[in-house]
Coordinates of C-alpha atoms in Angstrom, one line a residue:
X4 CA -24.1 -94.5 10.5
X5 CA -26.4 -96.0 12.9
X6 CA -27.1 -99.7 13.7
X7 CA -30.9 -101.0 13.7
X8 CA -31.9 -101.6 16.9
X9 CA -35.4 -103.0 18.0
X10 CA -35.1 -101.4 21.5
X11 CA -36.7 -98.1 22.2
X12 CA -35.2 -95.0 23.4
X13 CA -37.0 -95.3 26.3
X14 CA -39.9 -96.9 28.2
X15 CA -43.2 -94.7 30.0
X16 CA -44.9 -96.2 32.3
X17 CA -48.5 -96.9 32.4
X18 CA -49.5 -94.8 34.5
X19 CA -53.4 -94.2 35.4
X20 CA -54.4 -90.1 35.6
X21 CA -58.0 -91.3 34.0
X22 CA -61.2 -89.9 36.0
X23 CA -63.2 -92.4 37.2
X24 CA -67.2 -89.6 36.7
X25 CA -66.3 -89.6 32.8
X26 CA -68.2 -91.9 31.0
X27 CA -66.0 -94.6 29.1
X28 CA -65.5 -94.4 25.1
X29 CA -67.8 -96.5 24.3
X30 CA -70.5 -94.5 26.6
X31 CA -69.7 -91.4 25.4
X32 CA -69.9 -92.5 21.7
X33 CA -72.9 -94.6 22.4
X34 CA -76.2 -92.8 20.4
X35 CA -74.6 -90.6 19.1
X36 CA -74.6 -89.5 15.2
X37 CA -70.8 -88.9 13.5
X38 CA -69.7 -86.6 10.7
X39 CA -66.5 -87.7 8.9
X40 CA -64.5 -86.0 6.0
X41 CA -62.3 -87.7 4.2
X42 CA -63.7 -90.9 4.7
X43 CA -62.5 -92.7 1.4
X44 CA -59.0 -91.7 2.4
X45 CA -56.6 -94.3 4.4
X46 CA -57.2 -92.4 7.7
X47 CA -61.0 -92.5 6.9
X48 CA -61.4 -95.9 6.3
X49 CA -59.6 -96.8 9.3
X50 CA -61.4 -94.3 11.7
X51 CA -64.9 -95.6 10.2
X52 CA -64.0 -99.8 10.9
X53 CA -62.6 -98.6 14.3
X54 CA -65.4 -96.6 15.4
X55 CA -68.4 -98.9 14.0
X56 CA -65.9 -102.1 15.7
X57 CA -65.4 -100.5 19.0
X58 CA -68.3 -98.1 19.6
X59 CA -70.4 -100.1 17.9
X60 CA -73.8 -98.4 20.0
X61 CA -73.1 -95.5 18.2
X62 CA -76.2 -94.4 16.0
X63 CA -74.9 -93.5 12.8
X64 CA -71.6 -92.5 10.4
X65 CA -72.0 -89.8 7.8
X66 CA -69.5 -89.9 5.5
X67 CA -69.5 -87.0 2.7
X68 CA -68.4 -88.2 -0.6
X69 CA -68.4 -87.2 -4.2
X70 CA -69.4 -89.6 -7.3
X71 CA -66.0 -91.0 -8.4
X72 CA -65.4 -93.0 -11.6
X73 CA -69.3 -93.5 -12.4
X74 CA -69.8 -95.1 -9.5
X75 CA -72.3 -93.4 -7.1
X76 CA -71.8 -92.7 -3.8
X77 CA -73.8 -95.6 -2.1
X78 CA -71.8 -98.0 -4.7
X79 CA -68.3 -96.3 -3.2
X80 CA -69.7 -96.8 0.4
X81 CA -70.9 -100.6 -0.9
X82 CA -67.3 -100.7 -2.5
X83 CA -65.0 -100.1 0.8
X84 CA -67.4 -102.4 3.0
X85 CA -65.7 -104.8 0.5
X86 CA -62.1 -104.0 1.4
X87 CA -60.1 -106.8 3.5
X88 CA -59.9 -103.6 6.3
X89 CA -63.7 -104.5 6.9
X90 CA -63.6 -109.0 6.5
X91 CA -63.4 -108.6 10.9
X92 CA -66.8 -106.5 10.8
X93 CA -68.6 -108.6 8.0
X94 CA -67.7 -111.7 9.7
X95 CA -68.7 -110.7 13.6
X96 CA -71.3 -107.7 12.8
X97 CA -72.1 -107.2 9.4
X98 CA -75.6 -105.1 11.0
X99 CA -73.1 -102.0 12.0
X100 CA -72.2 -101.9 8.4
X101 CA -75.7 -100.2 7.9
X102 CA -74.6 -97.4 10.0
X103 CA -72.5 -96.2 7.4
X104 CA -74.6 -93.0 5.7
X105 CA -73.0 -91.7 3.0
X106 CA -73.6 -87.8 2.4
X107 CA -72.8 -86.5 -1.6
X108 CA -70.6 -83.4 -1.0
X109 CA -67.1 -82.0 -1.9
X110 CA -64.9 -80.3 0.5
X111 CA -63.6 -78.1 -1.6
X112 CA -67.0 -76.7 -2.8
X113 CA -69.3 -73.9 -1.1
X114 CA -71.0 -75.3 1.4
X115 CA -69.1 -78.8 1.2
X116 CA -71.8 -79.0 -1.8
X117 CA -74.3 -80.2 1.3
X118 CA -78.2 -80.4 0.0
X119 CA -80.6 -78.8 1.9
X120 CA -82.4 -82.8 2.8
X121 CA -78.3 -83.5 3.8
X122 CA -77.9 -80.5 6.1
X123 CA -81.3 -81.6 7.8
X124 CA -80.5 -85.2 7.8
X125 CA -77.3 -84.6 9.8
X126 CA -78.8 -82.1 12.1
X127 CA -78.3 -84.3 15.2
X128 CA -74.4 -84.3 14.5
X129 CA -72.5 -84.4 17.9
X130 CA -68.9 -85.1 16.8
X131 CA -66.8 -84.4 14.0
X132 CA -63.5 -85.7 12.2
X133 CA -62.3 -83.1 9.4
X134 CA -59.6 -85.7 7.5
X135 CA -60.3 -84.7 4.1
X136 CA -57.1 -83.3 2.3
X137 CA -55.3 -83.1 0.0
X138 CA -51.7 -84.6 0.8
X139 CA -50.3 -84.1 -2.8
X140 CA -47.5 -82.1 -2.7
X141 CA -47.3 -80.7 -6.3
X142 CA -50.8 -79.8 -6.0
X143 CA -51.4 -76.2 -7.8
X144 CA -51.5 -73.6 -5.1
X145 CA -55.6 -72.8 -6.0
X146 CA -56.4 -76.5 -5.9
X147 CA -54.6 -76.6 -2.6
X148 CA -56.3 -73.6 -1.5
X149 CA -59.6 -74.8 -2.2
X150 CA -59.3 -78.0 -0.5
X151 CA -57.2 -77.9 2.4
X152 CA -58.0 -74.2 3.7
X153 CA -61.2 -73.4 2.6
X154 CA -62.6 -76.4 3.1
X155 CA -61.4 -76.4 6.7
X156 CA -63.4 -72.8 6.7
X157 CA -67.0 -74.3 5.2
X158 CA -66.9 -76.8 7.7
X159 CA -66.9 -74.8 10.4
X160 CA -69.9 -72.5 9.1
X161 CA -71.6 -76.1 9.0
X162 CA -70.3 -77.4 12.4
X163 CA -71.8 -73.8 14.1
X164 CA -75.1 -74.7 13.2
X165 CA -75.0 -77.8 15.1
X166 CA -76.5 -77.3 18.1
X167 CA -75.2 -80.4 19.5
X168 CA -72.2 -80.4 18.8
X169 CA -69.7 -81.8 21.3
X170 CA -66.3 -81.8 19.4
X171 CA -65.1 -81.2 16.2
X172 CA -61.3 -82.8 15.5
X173 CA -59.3 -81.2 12.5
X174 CA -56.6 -83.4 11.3
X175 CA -53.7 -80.9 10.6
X176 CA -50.0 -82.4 9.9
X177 CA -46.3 -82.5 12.1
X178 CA -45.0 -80.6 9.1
X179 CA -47.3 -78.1 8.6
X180 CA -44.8 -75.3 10.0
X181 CA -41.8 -77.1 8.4
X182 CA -39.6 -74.0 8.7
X183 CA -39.2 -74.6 12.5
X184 CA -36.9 -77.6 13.4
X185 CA -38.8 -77.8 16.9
X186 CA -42.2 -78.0 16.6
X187 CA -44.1 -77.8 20.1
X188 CA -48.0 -78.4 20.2
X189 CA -48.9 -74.9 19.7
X190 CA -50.2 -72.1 17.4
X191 CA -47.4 -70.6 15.4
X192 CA -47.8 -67.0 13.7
X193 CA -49.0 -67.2 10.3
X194 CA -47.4 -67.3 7.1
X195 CA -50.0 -65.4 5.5
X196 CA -54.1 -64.0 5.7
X197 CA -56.3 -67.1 5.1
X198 CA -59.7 -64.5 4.7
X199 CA -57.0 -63.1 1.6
X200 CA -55.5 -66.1 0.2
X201 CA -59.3 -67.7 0.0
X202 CA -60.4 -65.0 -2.1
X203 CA -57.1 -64.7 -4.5
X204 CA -57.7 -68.6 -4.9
X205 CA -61.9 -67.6 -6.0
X206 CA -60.7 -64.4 -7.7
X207 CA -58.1 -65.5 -10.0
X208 CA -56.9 -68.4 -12.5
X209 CA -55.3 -71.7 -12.0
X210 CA -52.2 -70.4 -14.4
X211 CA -51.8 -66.8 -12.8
X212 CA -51.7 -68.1 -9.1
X213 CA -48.8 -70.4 -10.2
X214 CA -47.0 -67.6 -11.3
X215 CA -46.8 -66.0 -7.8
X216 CA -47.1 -69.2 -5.8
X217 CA -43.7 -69.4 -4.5
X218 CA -42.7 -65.8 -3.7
X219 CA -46.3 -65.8 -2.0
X220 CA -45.4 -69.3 0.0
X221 CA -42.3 -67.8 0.9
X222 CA -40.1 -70.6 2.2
X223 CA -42.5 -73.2 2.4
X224 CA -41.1 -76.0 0.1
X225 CA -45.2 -77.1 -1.2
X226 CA -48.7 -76.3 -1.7
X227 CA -49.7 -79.1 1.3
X228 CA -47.7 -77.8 4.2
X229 CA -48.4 -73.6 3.2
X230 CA -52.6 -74.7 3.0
X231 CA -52.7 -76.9 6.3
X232 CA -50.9 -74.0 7.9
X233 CA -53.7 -71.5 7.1
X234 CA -56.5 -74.3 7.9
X235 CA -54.5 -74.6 11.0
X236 CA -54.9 -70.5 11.8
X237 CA -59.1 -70.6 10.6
X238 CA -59.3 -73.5 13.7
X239 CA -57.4 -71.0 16.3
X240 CA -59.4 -68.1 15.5
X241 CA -62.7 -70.4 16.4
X242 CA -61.6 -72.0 19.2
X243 CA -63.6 -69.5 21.7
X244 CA -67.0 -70.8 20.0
X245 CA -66.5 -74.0 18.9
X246 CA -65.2 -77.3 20.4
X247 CA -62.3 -77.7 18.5
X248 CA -58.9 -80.1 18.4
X249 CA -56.0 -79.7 16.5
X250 CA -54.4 -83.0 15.6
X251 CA -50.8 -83.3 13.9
X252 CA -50.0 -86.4 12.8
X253 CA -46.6 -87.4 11.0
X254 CA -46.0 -89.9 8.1
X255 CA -48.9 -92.5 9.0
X256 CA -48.2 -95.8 7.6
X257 CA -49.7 -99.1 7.5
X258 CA -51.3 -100.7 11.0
X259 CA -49.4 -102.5 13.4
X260 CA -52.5 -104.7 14.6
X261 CA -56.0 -103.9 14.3
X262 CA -57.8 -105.0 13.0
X263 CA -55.2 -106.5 10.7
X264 CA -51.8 -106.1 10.6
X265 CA -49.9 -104.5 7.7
X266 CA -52.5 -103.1 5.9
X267 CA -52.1 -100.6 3.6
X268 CA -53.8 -99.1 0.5
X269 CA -51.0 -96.4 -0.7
X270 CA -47.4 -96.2 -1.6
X271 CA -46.4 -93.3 0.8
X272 CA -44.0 -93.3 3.0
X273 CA -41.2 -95.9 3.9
X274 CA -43.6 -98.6 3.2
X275 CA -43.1 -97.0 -0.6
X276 CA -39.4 -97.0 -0.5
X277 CA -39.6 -101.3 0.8
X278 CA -41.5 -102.2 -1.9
X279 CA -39.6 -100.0 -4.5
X280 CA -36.2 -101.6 -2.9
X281 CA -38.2 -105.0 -3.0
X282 CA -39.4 -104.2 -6.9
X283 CA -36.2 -103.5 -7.8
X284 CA -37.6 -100.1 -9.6
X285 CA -35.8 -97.9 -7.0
X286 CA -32.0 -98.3 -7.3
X287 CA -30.8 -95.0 -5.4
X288 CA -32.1 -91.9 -3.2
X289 CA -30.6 -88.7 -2.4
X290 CA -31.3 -88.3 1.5
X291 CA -29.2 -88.0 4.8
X292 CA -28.5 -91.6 5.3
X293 CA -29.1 -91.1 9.6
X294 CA -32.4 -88.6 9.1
X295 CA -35.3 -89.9 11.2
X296 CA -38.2 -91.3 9.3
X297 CA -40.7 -89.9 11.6
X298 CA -43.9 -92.1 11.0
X299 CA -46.6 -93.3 13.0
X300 CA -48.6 -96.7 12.2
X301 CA -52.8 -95.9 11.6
X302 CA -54.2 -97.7 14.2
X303 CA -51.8 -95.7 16.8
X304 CA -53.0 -92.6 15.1
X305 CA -56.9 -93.6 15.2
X306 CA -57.1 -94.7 18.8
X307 CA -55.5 -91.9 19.7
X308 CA -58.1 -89.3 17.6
X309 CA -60.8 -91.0 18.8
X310 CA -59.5 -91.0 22.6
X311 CA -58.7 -87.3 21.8
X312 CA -62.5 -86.3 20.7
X313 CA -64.0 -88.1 24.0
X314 CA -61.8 -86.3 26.0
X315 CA -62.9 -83.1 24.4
X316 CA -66.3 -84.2 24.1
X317 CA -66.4 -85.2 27.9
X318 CA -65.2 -81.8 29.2
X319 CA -67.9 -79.4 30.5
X320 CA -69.6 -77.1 27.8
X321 CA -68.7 -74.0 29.4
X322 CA -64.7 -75.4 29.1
X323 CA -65.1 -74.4 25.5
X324 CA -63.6 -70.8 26.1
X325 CA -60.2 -72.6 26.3
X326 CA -56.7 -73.0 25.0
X327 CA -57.1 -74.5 21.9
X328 CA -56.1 -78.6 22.4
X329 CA -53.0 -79.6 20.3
X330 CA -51.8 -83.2 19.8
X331 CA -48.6 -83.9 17.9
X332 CA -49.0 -87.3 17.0
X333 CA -45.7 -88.9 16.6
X334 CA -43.7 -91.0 18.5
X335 CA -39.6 -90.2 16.8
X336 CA -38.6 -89.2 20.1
X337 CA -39.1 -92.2 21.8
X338 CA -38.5 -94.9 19.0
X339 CA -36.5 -93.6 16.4
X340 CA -35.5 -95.7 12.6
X341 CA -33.1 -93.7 10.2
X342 CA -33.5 -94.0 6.6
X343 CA -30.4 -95.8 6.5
X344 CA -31.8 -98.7 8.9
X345 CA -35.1 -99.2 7.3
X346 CA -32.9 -99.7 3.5
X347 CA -30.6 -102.4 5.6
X348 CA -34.1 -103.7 7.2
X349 CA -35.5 -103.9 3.6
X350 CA -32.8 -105.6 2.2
X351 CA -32.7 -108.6 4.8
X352 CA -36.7 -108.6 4.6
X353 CA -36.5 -109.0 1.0
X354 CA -34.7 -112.4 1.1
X355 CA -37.5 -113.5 3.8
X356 CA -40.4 -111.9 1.6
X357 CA -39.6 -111.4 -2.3
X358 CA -42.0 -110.0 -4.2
X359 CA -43.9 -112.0 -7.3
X360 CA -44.0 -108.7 -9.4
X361 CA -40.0 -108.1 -8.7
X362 CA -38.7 -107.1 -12.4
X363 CA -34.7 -107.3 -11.0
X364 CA -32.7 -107.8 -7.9
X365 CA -32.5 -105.4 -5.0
X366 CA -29.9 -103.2 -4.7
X367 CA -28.6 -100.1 -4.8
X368 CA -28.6 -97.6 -1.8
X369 CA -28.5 -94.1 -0.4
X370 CA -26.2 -90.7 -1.4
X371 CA -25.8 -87.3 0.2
X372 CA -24.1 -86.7 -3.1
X373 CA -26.6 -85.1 -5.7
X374 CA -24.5 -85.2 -8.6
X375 CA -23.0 -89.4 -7.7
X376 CA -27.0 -89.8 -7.2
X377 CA -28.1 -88.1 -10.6
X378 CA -25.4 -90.7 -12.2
X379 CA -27.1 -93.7 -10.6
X380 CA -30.9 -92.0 -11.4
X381 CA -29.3 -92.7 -15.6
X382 CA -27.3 -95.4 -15.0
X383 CA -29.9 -97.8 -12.4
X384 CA -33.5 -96.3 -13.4
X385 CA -33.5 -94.5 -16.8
X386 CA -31.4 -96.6 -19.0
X387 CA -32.9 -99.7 -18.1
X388 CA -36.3 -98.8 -17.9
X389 CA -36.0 -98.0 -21.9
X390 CA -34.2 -100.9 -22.2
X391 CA -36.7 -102.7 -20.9
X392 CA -39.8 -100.8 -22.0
X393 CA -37.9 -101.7 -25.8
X394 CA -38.3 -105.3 -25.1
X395 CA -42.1 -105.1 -24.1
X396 CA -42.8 -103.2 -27.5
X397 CA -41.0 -106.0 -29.4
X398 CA -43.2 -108.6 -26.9
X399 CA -46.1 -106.7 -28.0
X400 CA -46.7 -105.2 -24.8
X401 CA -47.5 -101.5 -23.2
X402 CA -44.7 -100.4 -22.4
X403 CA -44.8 -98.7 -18.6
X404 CA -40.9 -98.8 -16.6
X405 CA -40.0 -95.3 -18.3
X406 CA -43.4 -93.5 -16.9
X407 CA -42.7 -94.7 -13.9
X408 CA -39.5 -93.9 -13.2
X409 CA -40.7 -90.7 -13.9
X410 CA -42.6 -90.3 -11.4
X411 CA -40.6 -91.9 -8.8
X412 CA -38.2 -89.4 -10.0
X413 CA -40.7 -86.6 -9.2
X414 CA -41.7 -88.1 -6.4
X415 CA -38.2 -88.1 -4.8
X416 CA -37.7 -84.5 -6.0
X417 CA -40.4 -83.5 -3.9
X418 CA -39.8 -85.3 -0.6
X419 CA -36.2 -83.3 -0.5
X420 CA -36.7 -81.3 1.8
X421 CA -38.3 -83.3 3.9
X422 CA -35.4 -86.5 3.7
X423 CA -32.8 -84.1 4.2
X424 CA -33.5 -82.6 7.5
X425 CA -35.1 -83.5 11.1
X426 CA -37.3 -81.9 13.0
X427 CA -38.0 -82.3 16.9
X428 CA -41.4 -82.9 17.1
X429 CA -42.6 -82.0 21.3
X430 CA -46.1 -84.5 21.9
X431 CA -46.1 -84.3 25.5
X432 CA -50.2 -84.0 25.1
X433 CA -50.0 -87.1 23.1
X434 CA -48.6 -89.1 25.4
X435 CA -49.7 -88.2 28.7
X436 CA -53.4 -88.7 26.7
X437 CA -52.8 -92.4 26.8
X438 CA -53.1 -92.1 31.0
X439 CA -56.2 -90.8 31.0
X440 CA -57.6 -94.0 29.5
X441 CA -60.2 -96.1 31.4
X442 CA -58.8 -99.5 32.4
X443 CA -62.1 -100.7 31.0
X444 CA -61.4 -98.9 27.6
X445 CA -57.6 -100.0 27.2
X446 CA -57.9 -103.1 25.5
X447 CA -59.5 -101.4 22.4
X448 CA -57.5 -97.9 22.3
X449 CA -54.8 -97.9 24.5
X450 CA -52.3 -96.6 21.5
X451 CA -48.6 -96.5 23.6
X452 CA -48.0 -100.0 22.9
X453 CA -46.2 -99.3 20.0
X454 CA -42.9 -98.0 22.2
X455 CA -42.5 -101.6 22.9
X456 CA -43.6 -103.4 19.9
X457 CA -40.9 -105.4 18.3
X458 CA -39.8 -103.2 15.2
X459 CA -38.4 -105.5 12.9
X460 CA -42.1 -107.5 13.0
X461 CA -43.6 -104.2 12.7
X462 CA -41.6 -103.6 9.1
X463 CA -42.0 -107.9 8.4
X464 CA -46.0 -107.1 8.8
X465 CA -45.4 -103.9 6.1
X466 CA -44.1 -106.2 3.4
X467 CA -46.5 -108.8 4.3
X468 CA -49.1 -106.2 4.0
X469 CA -48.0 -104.6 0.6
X470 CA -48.0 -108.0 -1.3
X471 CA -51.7 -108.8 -0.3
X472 CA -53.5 -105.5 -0.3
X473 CA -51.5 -103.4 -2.0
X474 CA -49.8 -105.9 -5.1
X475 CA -52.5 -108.7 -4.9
X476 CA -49.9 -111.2 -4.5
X477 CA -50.7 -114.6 -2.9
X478 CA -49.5 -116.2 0.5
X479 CA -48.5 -119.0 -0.7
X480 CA -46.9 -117.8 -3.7
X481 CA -43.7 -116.7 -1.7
X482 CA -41.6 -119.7 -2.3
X483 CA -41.9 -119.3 -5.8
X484 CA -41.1 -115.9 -5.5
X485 CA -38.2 -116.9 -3.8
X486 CA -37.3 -118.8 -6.8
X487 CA -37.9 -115.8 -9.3
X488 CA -35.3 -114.0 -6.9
X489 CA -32.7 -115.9 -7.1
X490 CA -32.5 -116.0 -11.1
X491 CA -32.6 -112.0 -10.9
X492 CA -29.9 -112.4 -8.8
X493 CA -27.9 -114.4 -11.1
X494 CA -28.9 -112.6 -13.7
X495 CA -27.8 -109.4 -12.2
X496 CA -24.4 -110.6 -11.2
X497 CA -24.2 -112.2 -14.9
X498 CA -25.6 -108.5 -16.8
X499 CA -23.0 -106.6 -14.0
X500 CA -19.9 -109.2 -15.2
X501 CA -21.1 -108.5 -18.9
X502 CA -21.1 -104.5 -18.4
X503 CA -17.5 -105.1 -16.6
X504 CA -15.7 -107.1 -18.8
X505 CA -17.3 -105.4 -21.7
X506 CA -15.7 -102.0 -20.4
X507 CA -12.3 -103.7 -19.5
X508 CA -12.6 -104.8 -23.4
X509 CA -12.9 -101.3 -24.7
X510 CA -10.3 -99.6 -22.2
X511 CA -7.8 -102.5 -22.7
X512 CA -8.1 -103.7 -25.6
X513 CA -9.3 -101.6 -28.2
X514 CA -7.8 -98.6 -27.2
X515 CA -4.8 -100.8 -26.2
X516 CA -4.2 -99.4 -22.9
X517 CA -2.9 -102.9 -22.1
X518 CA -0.5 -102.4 -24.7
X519 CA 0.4 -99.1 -23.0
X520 CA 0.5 -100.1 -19.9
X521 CA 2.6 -103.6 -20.7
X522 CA 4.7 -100.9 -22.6
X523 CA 6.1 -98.5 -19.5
X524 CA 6.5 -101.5 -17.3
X525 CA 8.8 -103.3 -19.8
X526 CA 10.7 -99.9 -21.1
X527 CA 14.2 -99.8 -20.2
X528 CA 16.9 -96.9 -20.7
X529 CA 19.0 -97.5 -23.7
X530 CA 21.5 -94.6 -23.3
X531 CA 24.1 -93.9 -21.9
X532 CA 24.0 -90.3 -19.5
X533 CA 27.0 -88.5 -20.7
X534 CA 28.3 -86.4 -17.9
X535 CA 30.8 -83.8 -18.4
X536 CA 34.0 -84.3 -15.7
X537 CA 35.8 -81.4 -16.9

């Protein structure tokens, strides 16, 4: 098993390949109007404060969006202006806020669900950022469909009748060919017709797909990975009229430093497994103890879209007729953490940051064995969550632990085939995109800084993150928390003593084994051996 080590595998240089006729970022992006999908999403929400922040000349954001818990779609908009991701903006420009135009659509309706007044209104669209998906991966396979590929198809019909359109980015996935352990920024061949699998989704029922889903998907372990695939063939096929990028990123995580760092607004990825460890919900996890958790923090991920689409959007017109430009975004290859280090990195964070909600002490681990891990899942998560859920009916409370278990079970269950094997991921375009930088635009997307950046801060920031965005938990409540950790310590060592002697009890006692064993030590031969000399 590997040791954690803060240095990386090994350092580029800076080097400077930029060309000095292009127009910087912040030129290029200066007037002009923005479409963005997906723009409630983490990625979203990130490439909106980013954009309106750096390239804050830029005219204006549309940002489709559906009505969502009876809130309409200028109270959502209203709603994430609100979020601490935006506190730099409202502070130092709270006017670029108002650049923020939210457009009432659905990606995985005809059309995007676009108005005629909508289509008109976003007529003068020059760049676009297709994020929208959905990254569930037990998703049904029509729901799936819907979304991820035939979505990706209606915005292109909308994006060719932009007649100023200068690029148009689709956010694909690392993992969307997962079948290949070496994954090179390219096209691979399809695993099925996305013209047919568009009209099976329209043609027939929810219930009747799922029947045939996985002999359809063939060896693709989810709905996610087999519907980005197809999106990712319906961008090839248009790359000879439309200005298109593919961009791949891998498990994207919370920011390393801008605007803030640590933040976070979901549970995916190891930041999940830190605060489960930290929690004290997640007790065990079937996964190769040395596979690479291949993830990428947001703001590393945004800079390097937007740098992307202005180098795409700076080429000549005429360059359109192209190979298609692919970016793997991921960075495993040159900074590498395995599974096992960020559990040992939890751990030693957990003493330095505890968590107010934590309902017992951290422990627990990893296993390669499935069956030794199915023990723990009953013995560590099941057991005690009725135990506990048992004790919150008698307190008059909802009871919760057991649900959730649940679906951290699920969740696990799903992510197997992705924690048990490694992939080589090739992002030679990534980086050498970094050198084509302006020195003037460096300071604000210059992204390769995180080869160097000092890991073990990187994960500190992550916790520190999860307890005030994602937990609501106070600052300054950590030395009490600190307190609260070391009574479930205690108490854990106190319930494990319990369990022991109460099973030495049974064993010994009551089924006297002790009497057995005391017995055979002290049992001596009383015969004599009678041996026949004749």
């Amino acid at each position: 098993m590997h040791t954690f080590s803060n240095h990386p595998i090994g350092l580029l240089p800076v080097e400077q390949n930029h060309d000095p006729s292009k127009p910087s970022i912040t030129e290029f992006y200066a007037g002009r109007d923005i479409f963005i999908t997906g723009g409630t999403g983490f990625m979203g929400k990130v490439l909106i404060e980013k954009l309106l922040r750096s390239c804050c000349d830029l005219n204006n954001i549309f940002i489709l969006i559906r009505e969502k818990k009876q809130l309409t779609v200028n109270e959502r908009i209203q709603e994430m202006q609100q979020l601490p991701l935006f506190e730099k903006l409202r502070k130092e420009a709270p006017h670029v806020l108002g650049k923020m135009v939210p457009i009432q659509g659905d990606v995985s309706l005809l059309g995007m669900g676009l108005s005629e007044n909508d289509i008109e209104r976003m007529r003068n669209v020059s760049v676009i950022f297709h994020v929208a998906a959905s990254v569930r991966f037990d998703d049904p396979l029509k729901t799936a469909i819907l979304l991820n590929t035939r979505g990706t198809r209606e915005l292109i019909r909308f994006a060719e009748k932009l007649s100023n359109l200068r690029v148009l980015m689709h956010v694909s996935s690392t993992y969307s060919n997962p079948d290949r352990y070496v994954i090179d920024e390219e096209i691979y061949p399809a695993y099925a017709d996305w013209r047919d699998t568009i009209r099976i989704a329209e043609s027939f029922d929810e219930e009747t797909i799922d029947v045939f889903a996985p002999k359809y998907m063939g060896f693709l372990p989810n709905t996610y990975v087999f519907t980005k695939s197809l999106a990712e063939q319906i961008v090839d096929e248009h790359k000879d009229v439309l200005p298109l990028i593919l961009f791949r990123p891998s498990i994207v995580i919370s920011s390393m430093k801008d605007p803030i760092p640590g933040w976070m607004d979901n549970f995916n990825g190891p930041v999940g497994l830190l605060v489960g460890c930290g929690i004290g919900l997640c007790r065990t996890m079937y996964c190769d103890p040395n596979n690479i958790a291949d993830f990428t923090p947001v703001d590393v991920c945004i800079k390097a879209m937007i740098v992307a689409a202005w180098k795409r959007g700076t080429e000549p017109v005429q360059s359109v007729n192209t190979e298609l430009p692919i970016y793997n975004c991921c960075i495993s290859n040159l900074r590498n953490s395995t599974m096992s280090q960020i559990v040992e990195l939890g751990r030693s964070l957990t003493d330095e940051i505890p968590l107010d909600k934590c309902i017992w002490a951290p422990g627990g681990g990893i296993t390669q064995v499935r069956l030794y891990n199915l023990l723990r899942v009953i013995l560590y998560h099941i057991l005690p969550a009725i135990f506990l859920d048992g004790i919150f009916r008698l307190m008059g409370q909802k009871p919760f632990l057991a649900k959730l278990q649940r679906k951290i079970y699920k969740a696990n269950v799903a992510l197997e085939y992705f924690i048990l094997n490694n992939w080589d991921f090739k992002n030679s375009n990534f980086i050498q995109l970094a050198s084509q930088i302006k020195p003037e635009d460096n300071k604000e997307f210059y992204y390769r800084d995180f080869i160097e950046f000092d890991v073990t801060l990187y994960f500190r920031n992550c916790i520190l993150g999860a307890r005030r965005y994602l937990l609501k938990e106070k600052d300054e409540n950590i030395p009490k928390a600190l307190t609260h950790l070391k009574r479930m310590k205690l108490l854990d060592k106190v319930c494990k003593t319990a369990i022991l002697a109460s099973f030495l009890y049974i064993i010994l006692i009551q089924l006297d084994l002790l009497g057995m064993i005391l017995y055979l030590i002290s049992y001596k031969q009383t015969y004599a051996l009678e041996v026949d000399c004749k």
